[in-house]
Short mmCIF file of C-alpha atoms in Angstrom, two decimals:
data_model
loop_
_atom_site.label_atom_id
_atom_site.label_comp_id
_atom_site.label_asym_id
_atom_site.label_seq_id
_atom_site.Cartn_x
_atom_site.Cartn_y
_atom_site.Cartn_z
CA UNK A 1 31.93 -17.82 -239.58
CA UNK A 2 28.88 -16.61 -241.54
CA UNK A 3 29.73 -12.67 -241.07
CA UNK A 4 26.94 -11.53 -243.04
CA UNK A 5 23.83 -10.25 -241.28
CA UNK A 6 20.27 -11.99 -241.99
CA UNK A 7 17.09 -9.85 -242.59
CA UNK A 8 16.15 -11.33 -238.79
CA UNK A 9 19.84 -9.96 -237.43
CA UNK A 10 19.42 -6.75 -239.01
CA UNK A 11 15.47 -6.20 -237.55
CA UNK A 12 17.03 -7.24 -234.50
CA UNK A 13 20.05 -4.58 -234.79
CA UNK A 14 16.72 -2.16 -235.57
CA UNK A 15 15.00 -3.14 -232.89
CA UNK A 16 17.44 -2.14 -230.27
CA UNK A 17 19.03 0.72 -231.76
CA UNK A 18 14.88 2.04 -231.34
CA UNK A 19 14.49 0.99 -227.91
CA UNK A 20 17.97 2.80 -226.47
CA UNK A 21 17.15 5.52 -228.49
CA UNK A 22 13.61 6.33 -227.79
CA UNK A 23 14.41 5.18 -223.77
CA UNK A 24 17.89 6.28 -222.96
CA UNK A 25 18.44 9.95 -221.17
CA UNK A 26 20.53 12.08 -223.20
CA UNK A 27 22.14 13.75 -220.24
CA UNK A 28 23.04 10.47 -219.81
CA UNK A 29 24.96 9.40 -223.36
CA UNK A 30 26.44 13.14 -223.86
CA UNK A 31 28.18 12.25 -220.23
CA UNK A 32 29.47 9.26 -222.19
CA UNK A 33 30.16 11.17 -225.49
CA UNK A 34 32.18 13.89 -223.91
CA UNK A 35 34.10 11.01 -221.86
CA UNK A 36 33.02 12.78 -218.44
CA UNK A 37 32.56 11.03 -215.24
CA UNK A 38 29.84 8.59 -215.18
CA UNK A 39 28.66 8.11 -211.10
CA UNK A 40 26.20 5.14 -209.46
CA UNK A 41 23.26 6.15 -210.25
CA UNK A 42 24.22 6.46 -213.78
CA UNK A 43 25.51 2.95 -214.14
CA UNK A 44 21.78 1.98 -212.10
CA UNK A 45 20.01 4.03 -214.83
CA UNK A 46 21.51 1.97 -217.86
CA UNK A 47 20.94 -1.22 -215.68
CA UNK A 48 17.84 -1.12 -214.30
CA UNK A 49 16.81 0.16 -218.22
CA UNK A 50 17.88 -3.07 -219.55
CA UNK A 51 16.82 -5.04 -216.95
CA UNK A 52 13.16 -4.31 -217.37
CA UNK A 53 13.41 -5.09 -221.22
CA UNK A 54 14.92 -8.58 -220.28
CA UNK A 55 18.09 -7.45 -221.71
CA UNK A 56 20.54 -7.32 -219.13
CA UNK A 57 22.43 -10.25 -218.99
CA UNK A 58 22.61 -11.76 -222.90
CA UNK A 59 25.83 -14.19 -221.85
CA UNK A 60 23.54 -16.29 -218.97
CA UNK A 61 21.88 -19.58 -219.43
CA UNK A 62 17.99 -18.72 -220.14
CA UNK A 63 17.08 -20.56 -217.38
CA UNK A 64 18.72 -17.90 -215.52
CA UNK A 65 17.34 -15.09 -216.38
CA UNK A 66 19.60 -14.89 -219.90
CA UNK A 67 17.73 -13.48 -223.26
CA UNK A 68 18.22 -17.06 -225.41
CA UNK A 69 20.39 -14.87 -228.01
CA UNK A 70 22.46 -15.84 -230.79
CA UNK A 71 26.08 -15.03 -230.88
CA UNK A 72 24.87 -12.71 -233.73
CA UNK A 73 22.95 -10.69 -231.56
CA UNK A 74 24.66 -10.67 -228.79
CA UNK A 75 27.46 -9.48 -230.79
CA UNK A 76 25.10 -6.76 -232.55
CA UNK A 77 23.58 -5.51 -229.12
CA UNK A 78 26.72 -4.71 -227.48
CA UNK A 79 28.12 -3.17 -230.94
CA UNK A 80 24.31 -0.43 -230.49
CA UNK A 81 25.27 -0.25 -226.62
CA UNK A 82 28.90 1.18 -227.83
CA UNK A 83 26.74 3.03 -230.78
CA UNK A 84 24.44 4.77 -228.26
CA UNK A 85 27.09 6.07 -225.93
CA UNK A 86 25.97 4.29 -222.94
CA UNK A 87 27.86 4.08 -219.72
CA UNK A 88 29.18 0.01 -219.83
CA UNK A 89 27.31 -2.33 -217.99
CA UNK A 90 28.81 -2.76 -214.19
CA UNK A 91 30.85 -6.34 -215.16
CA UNK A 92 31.30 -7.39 -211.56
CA UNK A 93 28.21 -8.63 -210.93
CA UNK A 94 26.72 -9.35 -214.45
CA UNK A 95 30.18 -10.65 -215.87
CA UNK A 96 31.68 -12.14 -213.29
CA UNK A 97 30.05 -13.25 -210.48
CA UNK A 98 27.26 -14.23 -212.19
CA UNK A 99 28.82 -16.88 -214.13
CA UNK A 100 30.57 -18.28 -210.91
CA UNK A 101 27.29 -18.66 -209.16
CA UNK A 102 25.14 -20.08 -211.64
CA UNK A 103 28.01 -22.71 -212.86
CA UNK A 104 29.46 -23.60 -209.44
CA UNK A 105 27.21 -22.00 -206.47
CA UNK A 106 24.41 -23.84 -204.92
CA UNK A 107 20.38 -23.76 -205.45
CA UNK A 108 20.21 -21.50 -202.54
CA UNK A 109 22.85 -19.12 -203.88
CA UNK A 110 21.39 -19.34 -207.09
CA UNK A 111 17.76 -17.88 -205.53
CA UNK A 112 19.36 -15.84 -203.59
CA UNK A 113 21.99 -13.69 -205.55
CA UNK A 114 21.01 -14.51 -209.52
CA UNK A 115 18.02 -11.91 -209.07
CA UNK A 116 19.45 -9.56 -206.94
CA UNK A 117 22.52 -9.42 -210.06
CA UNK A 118 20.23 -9.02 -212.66
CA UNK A 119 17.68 -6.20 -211.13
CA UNK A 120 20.54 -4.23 -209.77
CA UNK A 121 20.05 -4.56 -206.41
CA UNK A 122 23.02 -5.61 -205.26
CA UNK A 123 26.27 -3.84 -206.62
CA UNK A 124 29.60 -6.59 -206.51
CA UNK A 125 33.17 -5.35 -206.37
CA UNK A 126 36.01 -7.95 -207.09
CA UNK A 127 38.65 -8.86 -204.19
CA UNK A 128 41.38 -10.14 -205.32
CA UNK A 129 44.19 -8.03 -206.00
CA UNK A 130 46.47 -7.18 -202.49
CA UNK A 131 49.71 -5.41 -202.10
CA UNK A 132 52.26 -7.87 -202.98
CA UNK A 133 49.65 -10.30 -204.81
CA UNK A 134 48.26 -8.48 -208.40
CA UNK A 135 49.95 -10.34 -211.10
CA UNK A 136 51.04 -13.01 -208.63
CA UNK A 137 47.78 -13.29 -206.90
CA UNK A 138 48.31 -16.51 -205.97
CA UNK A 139 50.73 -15.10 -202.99
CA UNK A 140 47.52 -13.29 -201.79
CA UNK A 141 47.35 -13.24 -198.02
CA UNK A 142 44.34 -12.49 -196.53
CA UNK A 143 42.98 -14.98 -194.13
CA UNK A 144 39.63 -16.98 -193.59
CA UNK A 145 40.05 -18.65 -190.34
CA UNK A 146 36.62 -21.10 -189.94
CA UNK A 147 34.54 -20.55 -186.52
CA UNK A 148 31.84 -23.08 -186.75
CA UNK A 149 29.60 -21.78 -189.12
CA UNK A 150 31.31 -18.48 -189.87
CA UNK A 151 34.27 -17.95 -191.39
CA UNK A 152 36.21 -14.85 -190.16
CA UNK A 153 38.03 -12.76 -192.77
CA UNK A 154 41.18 -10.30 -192.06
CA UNK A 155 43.75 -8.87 -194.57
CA UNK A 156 43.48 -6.50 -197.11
CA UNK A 157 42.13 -5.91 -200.73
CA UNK A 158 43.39 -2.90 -203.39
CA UNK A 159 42.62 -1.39 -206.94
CA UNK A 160 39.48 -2.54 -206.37
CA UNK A 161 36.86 -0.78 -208.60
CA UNK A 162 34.40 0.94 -207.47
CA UNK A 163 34.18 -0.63 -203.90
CA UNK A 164 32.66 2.88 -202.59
CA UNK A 165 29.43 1.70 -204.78
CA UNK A 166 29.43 -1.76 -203.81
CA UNK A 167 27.64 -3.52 -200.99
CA UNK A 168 28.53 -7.24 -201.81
CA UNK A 169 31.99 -8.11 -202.63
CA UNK A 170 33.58 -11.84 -204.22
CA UNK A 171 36.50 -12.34 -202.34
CA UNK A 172 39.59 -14.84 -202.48
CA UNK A 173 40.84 -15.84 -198.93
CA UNK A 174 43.19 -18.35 -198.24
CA UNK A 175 41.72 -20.88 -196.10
CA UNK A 176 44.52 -23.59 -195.87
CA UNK A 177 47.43 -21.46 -195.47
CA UNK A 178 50.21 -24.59 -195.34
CA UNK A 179 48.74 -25.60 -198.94
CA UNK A 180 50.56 -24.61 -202.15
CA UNK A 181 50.10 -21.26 -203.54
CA UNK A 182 47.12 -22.02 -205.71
CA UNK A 183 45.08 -24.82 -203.19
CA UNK A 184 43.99 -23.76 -199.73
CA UNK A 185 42.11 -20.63 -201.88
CA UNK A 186 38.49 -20.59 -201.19
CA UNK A 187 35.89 -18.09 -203.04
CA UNK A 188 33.70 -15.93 -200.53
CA UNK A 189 30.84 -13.99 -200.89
CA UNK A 190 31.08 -10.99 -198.47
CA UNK A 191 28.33 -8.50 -197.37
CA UNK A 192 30.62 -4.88 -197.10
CA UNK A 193 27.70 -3.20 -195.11
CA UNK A 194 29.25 -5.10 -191.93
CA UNK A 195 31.49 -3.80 -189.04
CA UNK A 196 34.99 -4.82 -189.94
CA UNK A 197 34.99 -3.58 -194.06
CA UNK A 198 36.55 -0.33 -194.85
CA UNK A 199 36.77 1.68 -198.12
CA UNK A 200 39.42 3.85 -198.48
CA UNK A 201 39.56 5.57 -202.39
CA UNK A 202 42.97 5.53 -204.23
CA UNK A 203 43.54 8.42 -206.32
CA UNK A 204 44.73 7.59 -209.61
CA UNK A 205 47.14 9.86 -212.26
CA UNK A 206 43.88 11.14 -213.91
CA UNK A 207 42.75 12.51 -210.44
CA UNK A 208 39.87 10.41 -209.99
CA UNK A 209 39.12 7.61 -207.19
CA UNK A 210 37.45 5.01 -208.75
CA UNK A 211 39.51 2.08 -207.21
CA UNK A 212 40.29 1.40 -203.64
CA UNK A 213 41.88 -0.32 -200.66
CA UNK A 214 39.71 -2.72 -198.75
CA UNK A 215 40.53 -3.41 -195.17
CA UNK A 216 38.97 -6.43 -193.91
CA UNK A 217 39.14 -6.51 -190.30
CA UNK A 218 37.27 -9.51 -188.12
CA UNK A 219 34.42 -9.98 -191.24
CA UNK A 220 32.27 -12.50 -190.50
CA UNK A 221 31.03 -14.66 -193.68
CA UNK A 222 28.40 -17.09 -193.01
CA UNK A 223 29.60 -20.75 -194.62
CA UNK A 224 26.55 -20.59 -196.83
CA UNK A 225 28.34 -17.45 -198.54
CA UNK A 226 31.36 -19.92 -199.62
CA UNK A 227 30.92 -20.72 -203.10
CA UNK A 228 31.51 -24.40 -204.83
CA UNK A 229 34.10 -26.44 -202.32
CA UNK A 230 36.80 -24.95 -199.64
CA UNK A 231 40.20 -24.72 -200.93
CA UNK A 232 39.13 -24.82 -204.38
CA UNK A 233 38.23 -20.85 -205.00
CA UNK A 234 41.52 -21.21 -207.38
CA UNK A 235 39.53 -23.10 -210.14
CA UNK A 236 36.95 -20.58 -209.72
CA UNK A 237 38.92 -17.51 -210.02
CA UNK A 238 40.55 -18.66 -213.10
CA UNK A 239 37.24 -19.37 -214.70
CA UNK A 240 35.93 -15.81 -213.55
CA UNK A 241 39.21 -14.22 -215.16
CA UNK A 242 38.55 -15.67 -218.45
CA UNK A 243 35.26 -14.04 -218.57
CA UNK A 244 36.66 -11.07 -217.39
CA UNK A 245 39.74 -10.54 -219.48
CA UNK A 246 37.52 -11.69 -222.77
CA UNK A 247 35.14 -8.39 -221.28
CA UNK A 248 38.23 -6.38 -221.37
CA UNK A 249 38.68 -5.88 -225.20
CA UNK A 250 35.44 -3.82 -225.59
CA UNK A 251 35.62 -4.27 -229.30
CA UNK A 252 32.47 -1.79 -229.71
CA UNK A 253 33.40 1.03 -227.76
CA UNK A 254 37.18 1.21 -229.14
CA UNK A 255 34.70 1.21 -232.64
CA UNK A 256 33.07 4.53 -230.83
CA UNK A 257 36.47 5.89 -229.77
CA UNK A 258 37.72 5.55 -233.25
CA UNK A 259 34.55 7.59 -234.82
CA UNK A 260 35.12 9.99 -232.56
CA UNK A 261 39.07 10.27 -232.97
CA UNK A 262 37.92 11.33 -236.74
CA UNK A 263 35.40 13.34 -235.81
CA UNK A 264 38.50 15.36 -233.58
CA UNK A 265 41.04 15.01 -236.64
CA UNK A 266 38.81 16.95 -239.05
CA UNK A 267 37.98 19.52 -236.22
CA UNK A 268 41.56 20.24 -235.81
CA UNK A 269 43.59 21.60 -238.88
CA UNK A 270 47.55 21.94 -239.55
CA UNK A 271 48.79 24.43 -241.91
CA UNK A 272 45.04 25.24 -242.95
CA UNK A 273 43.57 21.58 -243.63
CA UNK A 274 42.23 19.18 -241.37
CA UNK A 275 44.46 16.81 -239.91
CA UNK A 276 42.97 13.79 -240.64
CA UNK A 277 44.22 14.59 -244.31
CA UNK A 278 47.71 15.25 -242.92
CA UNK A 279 49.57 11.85 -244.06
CA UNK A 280 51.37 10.82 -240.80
CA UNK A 281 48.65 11.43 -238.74
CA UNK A 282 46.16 9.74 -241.34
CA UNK A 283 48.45 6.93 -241.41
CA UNK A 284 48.61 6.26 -237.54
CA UNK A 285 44.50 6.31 -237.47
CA UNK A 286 44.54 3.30 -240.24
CA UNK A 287 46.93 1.45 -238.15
CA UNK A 288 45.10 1.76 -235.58
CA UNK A 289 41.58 0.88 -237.21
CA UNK A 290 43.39 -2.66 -238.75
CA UNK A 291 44.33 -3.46 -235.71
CA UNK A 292 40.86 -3.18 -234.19
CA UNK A 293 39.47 -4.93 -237.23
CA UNK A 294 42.20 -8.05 -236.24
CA UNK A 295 40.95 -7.72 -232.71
CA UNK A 296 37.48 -8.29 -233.45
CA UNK A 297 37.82 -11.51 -235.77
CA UNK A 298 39.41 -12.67 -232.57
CA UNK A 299 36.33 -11.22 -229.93
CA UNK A 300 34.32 -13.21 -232.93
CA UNK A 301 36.29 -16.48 -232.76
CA UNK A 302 35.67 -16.27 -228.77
CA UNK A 303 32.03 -15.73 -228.55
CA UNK A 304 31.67 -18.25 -231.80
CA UNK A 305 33.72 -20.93 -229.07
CA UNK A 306 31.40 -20.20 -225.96
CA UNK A 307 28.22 -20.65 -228.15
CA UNK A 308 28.84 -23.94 -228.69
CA UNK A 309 29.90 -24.20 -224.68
CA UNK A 310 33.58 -23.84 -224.81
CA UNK A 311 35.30 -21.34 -222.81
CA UNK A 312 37.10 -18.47 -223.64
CA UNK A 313 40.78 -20.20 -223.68
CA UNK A 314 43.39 -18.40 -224.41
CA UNK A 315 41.90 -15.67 -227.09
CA UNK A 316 40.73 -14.47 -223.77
CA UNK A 317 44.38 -13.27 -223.32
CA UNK A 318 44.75 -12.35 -227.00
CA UNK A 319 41.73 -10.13 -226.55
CA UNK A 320 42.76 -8.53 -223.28
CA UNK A 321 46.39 -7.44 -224.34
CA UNK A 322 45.62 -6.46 -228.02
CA UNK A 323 42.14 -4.95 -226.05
CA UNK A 324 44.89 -2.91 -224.25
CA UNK A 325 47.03 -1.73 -227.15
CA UNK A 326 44.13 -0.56 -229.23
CA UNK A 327 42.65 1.27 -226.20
CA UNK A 328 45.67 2.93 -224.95
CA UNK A 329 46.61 3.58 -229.15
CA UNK A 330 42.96 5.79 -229.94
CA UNK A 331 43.91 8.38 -226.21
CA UNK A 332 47.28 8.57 -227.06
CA UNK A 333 46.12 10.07 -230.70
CA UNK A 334 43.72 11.93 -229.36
CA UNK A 335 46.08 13.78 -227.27
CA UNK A 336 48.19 14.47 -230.30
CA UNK A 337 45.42 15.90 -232.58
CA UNK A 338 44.69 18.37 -229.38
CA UNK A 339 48.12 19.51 -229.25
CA UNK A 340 48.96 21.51 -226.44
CA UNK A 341 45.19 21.89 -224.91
CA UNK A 342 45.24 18.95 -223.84
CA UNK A 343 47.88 20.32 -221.34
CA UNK A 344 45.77 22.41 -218.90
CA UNK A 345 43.75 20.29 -216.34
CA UNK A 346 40.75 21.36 -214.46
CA UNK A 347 39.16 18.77 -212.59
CA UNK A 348 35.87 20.13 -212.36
CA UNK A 349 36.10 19.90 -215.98
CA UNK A 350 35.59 16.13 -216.15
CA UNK A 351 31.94 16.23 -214.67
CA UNK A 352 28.51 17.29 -216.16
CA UNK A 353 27.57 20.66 -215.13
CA UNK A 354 31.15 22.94 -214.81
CA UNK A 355 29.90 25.62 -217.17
CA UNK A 356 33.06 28.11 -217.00
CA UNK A 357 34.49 28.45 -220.53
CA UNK A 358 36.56 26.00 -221.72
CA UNK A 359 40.18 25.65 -222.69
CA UNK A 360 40.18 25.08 -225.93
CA UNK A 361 37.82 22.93 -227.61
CA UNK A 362 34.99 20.97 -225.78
CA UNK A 363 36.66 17.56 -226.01
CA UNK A 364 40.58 18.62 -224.97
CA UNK A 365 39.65 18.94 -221.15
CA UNK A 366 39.24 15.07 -221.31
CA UNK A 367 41.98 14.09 -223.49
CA UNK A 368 45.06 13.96 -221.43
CA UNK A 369 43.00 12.59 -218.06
CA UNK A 370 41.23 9.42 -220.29
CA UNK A 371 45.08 9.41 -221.89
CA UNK A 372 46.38 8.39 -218.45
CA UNK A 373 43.52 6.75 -216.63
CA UNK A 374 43.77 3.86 -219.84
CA UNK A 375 47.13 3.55 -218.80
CA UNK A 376 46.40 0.93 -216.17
CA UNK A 377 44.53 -1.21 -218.69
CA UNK A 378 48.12 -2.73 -219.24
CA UNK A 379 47.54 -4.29 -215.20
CA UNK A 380 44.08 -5.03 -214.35
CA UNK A 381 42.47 -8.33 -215.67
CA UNK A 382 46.15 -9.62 -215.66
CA UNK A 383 49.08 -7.95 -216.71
CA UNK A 384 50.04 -7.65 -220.51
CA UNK A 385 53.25 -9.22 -219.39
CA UNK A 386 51.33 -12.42 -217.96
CA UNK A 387 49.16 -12.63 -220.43
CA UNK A 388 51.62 -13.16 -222.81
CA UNK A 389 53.02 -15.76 -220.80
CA UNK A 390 49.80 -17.71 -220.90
CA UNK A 391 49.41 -17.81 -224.43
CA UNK A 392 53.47 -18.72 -224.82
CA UNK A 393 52.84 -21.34 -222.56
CA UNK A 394 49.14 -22.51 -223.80
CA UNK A 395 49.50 -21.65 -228.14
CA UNK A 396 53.28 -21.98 -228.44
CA UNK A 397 53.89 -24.80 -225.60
CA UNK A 398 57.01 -22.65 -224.58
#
């Protein structure tokens, strides 16, 4: 790999560090820069942004709708997206979805759901995860019993994100329920603005409800809403998590965590200097910034493999649990540079607008709730402990 920007790459890199400067709200990045809670219409506003500059989805086919980027600027966009502070683009739909549709779905599914993803229109949430079937989702339960043209859908979904925003849903439902675990699968496309779906919010450690259950009661899915062949939504899924779990490392933003960790570490002092000069501390930070630097060689290697249409293989796993550690790493030292004010929690703290005085400095209020809400960033996408399995299996033939 050539890691050396061109004069074209770096006009590029110009170019859109311009446009999301000149176009973005700044109510909108200090949300992001102050780590407060970013809502819908937020997430629309960076979306519908992008969309209209024909920059929304870089990974898709051009064909599609994509933008015909190289790997180098698809790498350098989502580096000025992380720059910027912007909220992260919605991956559900984009990310995920997407990908299965234009690879496997049909032309009518194409027509009818590629534009809707890109403009916005349609917000996706991701159903697979049940009780008793996260890392194990092959045990997954809920039932798609065909009726002529319909298939009718009962059983339940949870921790899925943001399903209170969403109006369409991809859903695994086991169709062929005396088939092994991972055949009688089949990947639906489910309209939740039908009798029969109910959201109920999960409140996590941090005290926010950005996940949910998902009770699917009687749903009726028109056949034309199953993608690729029945029974084989397992081949699907596992092509959707590799795009997902390689999404999961966010290379750029951990990059804009780590700025921002320094900025905190020469804002705080011990014994009358700034901590960032204190030699433990200073020593945890570089630790922390190698590892990053390791991880994105690897996000590098990836998106150098799809270019030349591979897949993500198995650095998808490498990305998501080393993703993980680096994530979890830059909270966890932010709450130690805040100290004991990152103790006190006021929930109306962690939204745009509370205007009471803070507890200490502007940044502690966030510190201990983005602490624990990165916490489950060792589960979704796949466990850490199953992704390790994958690449024992897949690198090491264990």
């Amino acid at each position: 790999m050539d890691l050396n920007f061109s004069k074209a790459d770096l006009a590029f890199r110009d170019e859109v560090r311009t446009f999301l400067k000149e176009n973005l709200p700044v109510e909108l990045t200090e949300k992001v820069r102050r780590n407060l809670q970013v809502e819908r219409e937020d997430y629309l506003t960076l979306h519908r942004l992008l969309h209209r500059q024909g920059w929304i989805a870089p990974a898709w086919p051009k064909a599609y709708g994509g933008t015909g980027w190289s790997l180098t600027q698809r790498y350098i966009f989502n580096e000025e997206l992380a720059y910027a502070n912007t909220p992260r683009v919605m991956p559900f739909g984009i990310q995920m979805v997407g990908p299965v549709i234009y690879t496997f779905g049909n032309a009518e599914q194409k027509a009818k759901y590629l534009p809707r993803i890109l403009s916005g229109e349609d917000w996706w949430c991701q159903g697979y995860s049940e009780p008793g079937a996260g890392s194990d989702l092959a045990s997954l339960r809920t039932r798609a019993v065909r009726d002529g043209d319909t298939y009718v859908v009962n059983g339940q979904k949870t921790w899925t994100s943001f399903a209170h925003y969403a109006d369409h849903m991809f859903c695994l439902a086991r169709t062929k329920p005396d088939a092994k675990p991972q055949d009688g699968i089949s990947f639906l496309l489910i309209d939740m603005r039908q009798p029969g779906v109910e959201v109920q919010p999960i409140v996590t450690v941090d005290g926010t409800s950005d996940v949910n259950s998902v009770f699917l009661t009687d749903v009726k899915v028109p056949r034309e809403d199953l993608v690729g062949e029945e029974n084989k939504g397992w081949t699907y899924a596992k092509f959707l998590l590799g795009h997902e779990r390689a999404g999961i490392a966010a290379v750029g933003r951990s990059k804009n965590a780590l700025r921002r960790l320094k900025e905190i570490a020469r804002a705080e002092h011990v014994a009358s200097k700034p901590l960032i000069e204190e030699r433990a501390f200073a020593e945890k930070i570089a630790q922390v910034e190698i590892d990053l630097t390791a991880l994105e060689y690897i996000e590098l290697d990836v998106l150098s493999r799809e270019s030349t249409g591979q897949g993500p293989g198995t650095g998808a796993s490498m990305l998501k649990v080393k993703g993980t550690d680096v994530q979890q790493a830059i909270t966890e030292l932010v709450c130690e540079a805040v100290g004991y004010y990152a103790i006190p929690y006021v929930k109306k703290a962690l939204f745009d607008g509370w205007n009471e005085p803070p507890i200490g400095p502007e940044y502690a209020a966030t510190a201990a709730p983005t602490y624990h809400n990165w916490r489950k960033a060792s589960i979704y996408g796949g466990s850490t402990e199953v992704q390790k399995n994958i690449m024992a299996k897949m690198v090491l033939g264990l």
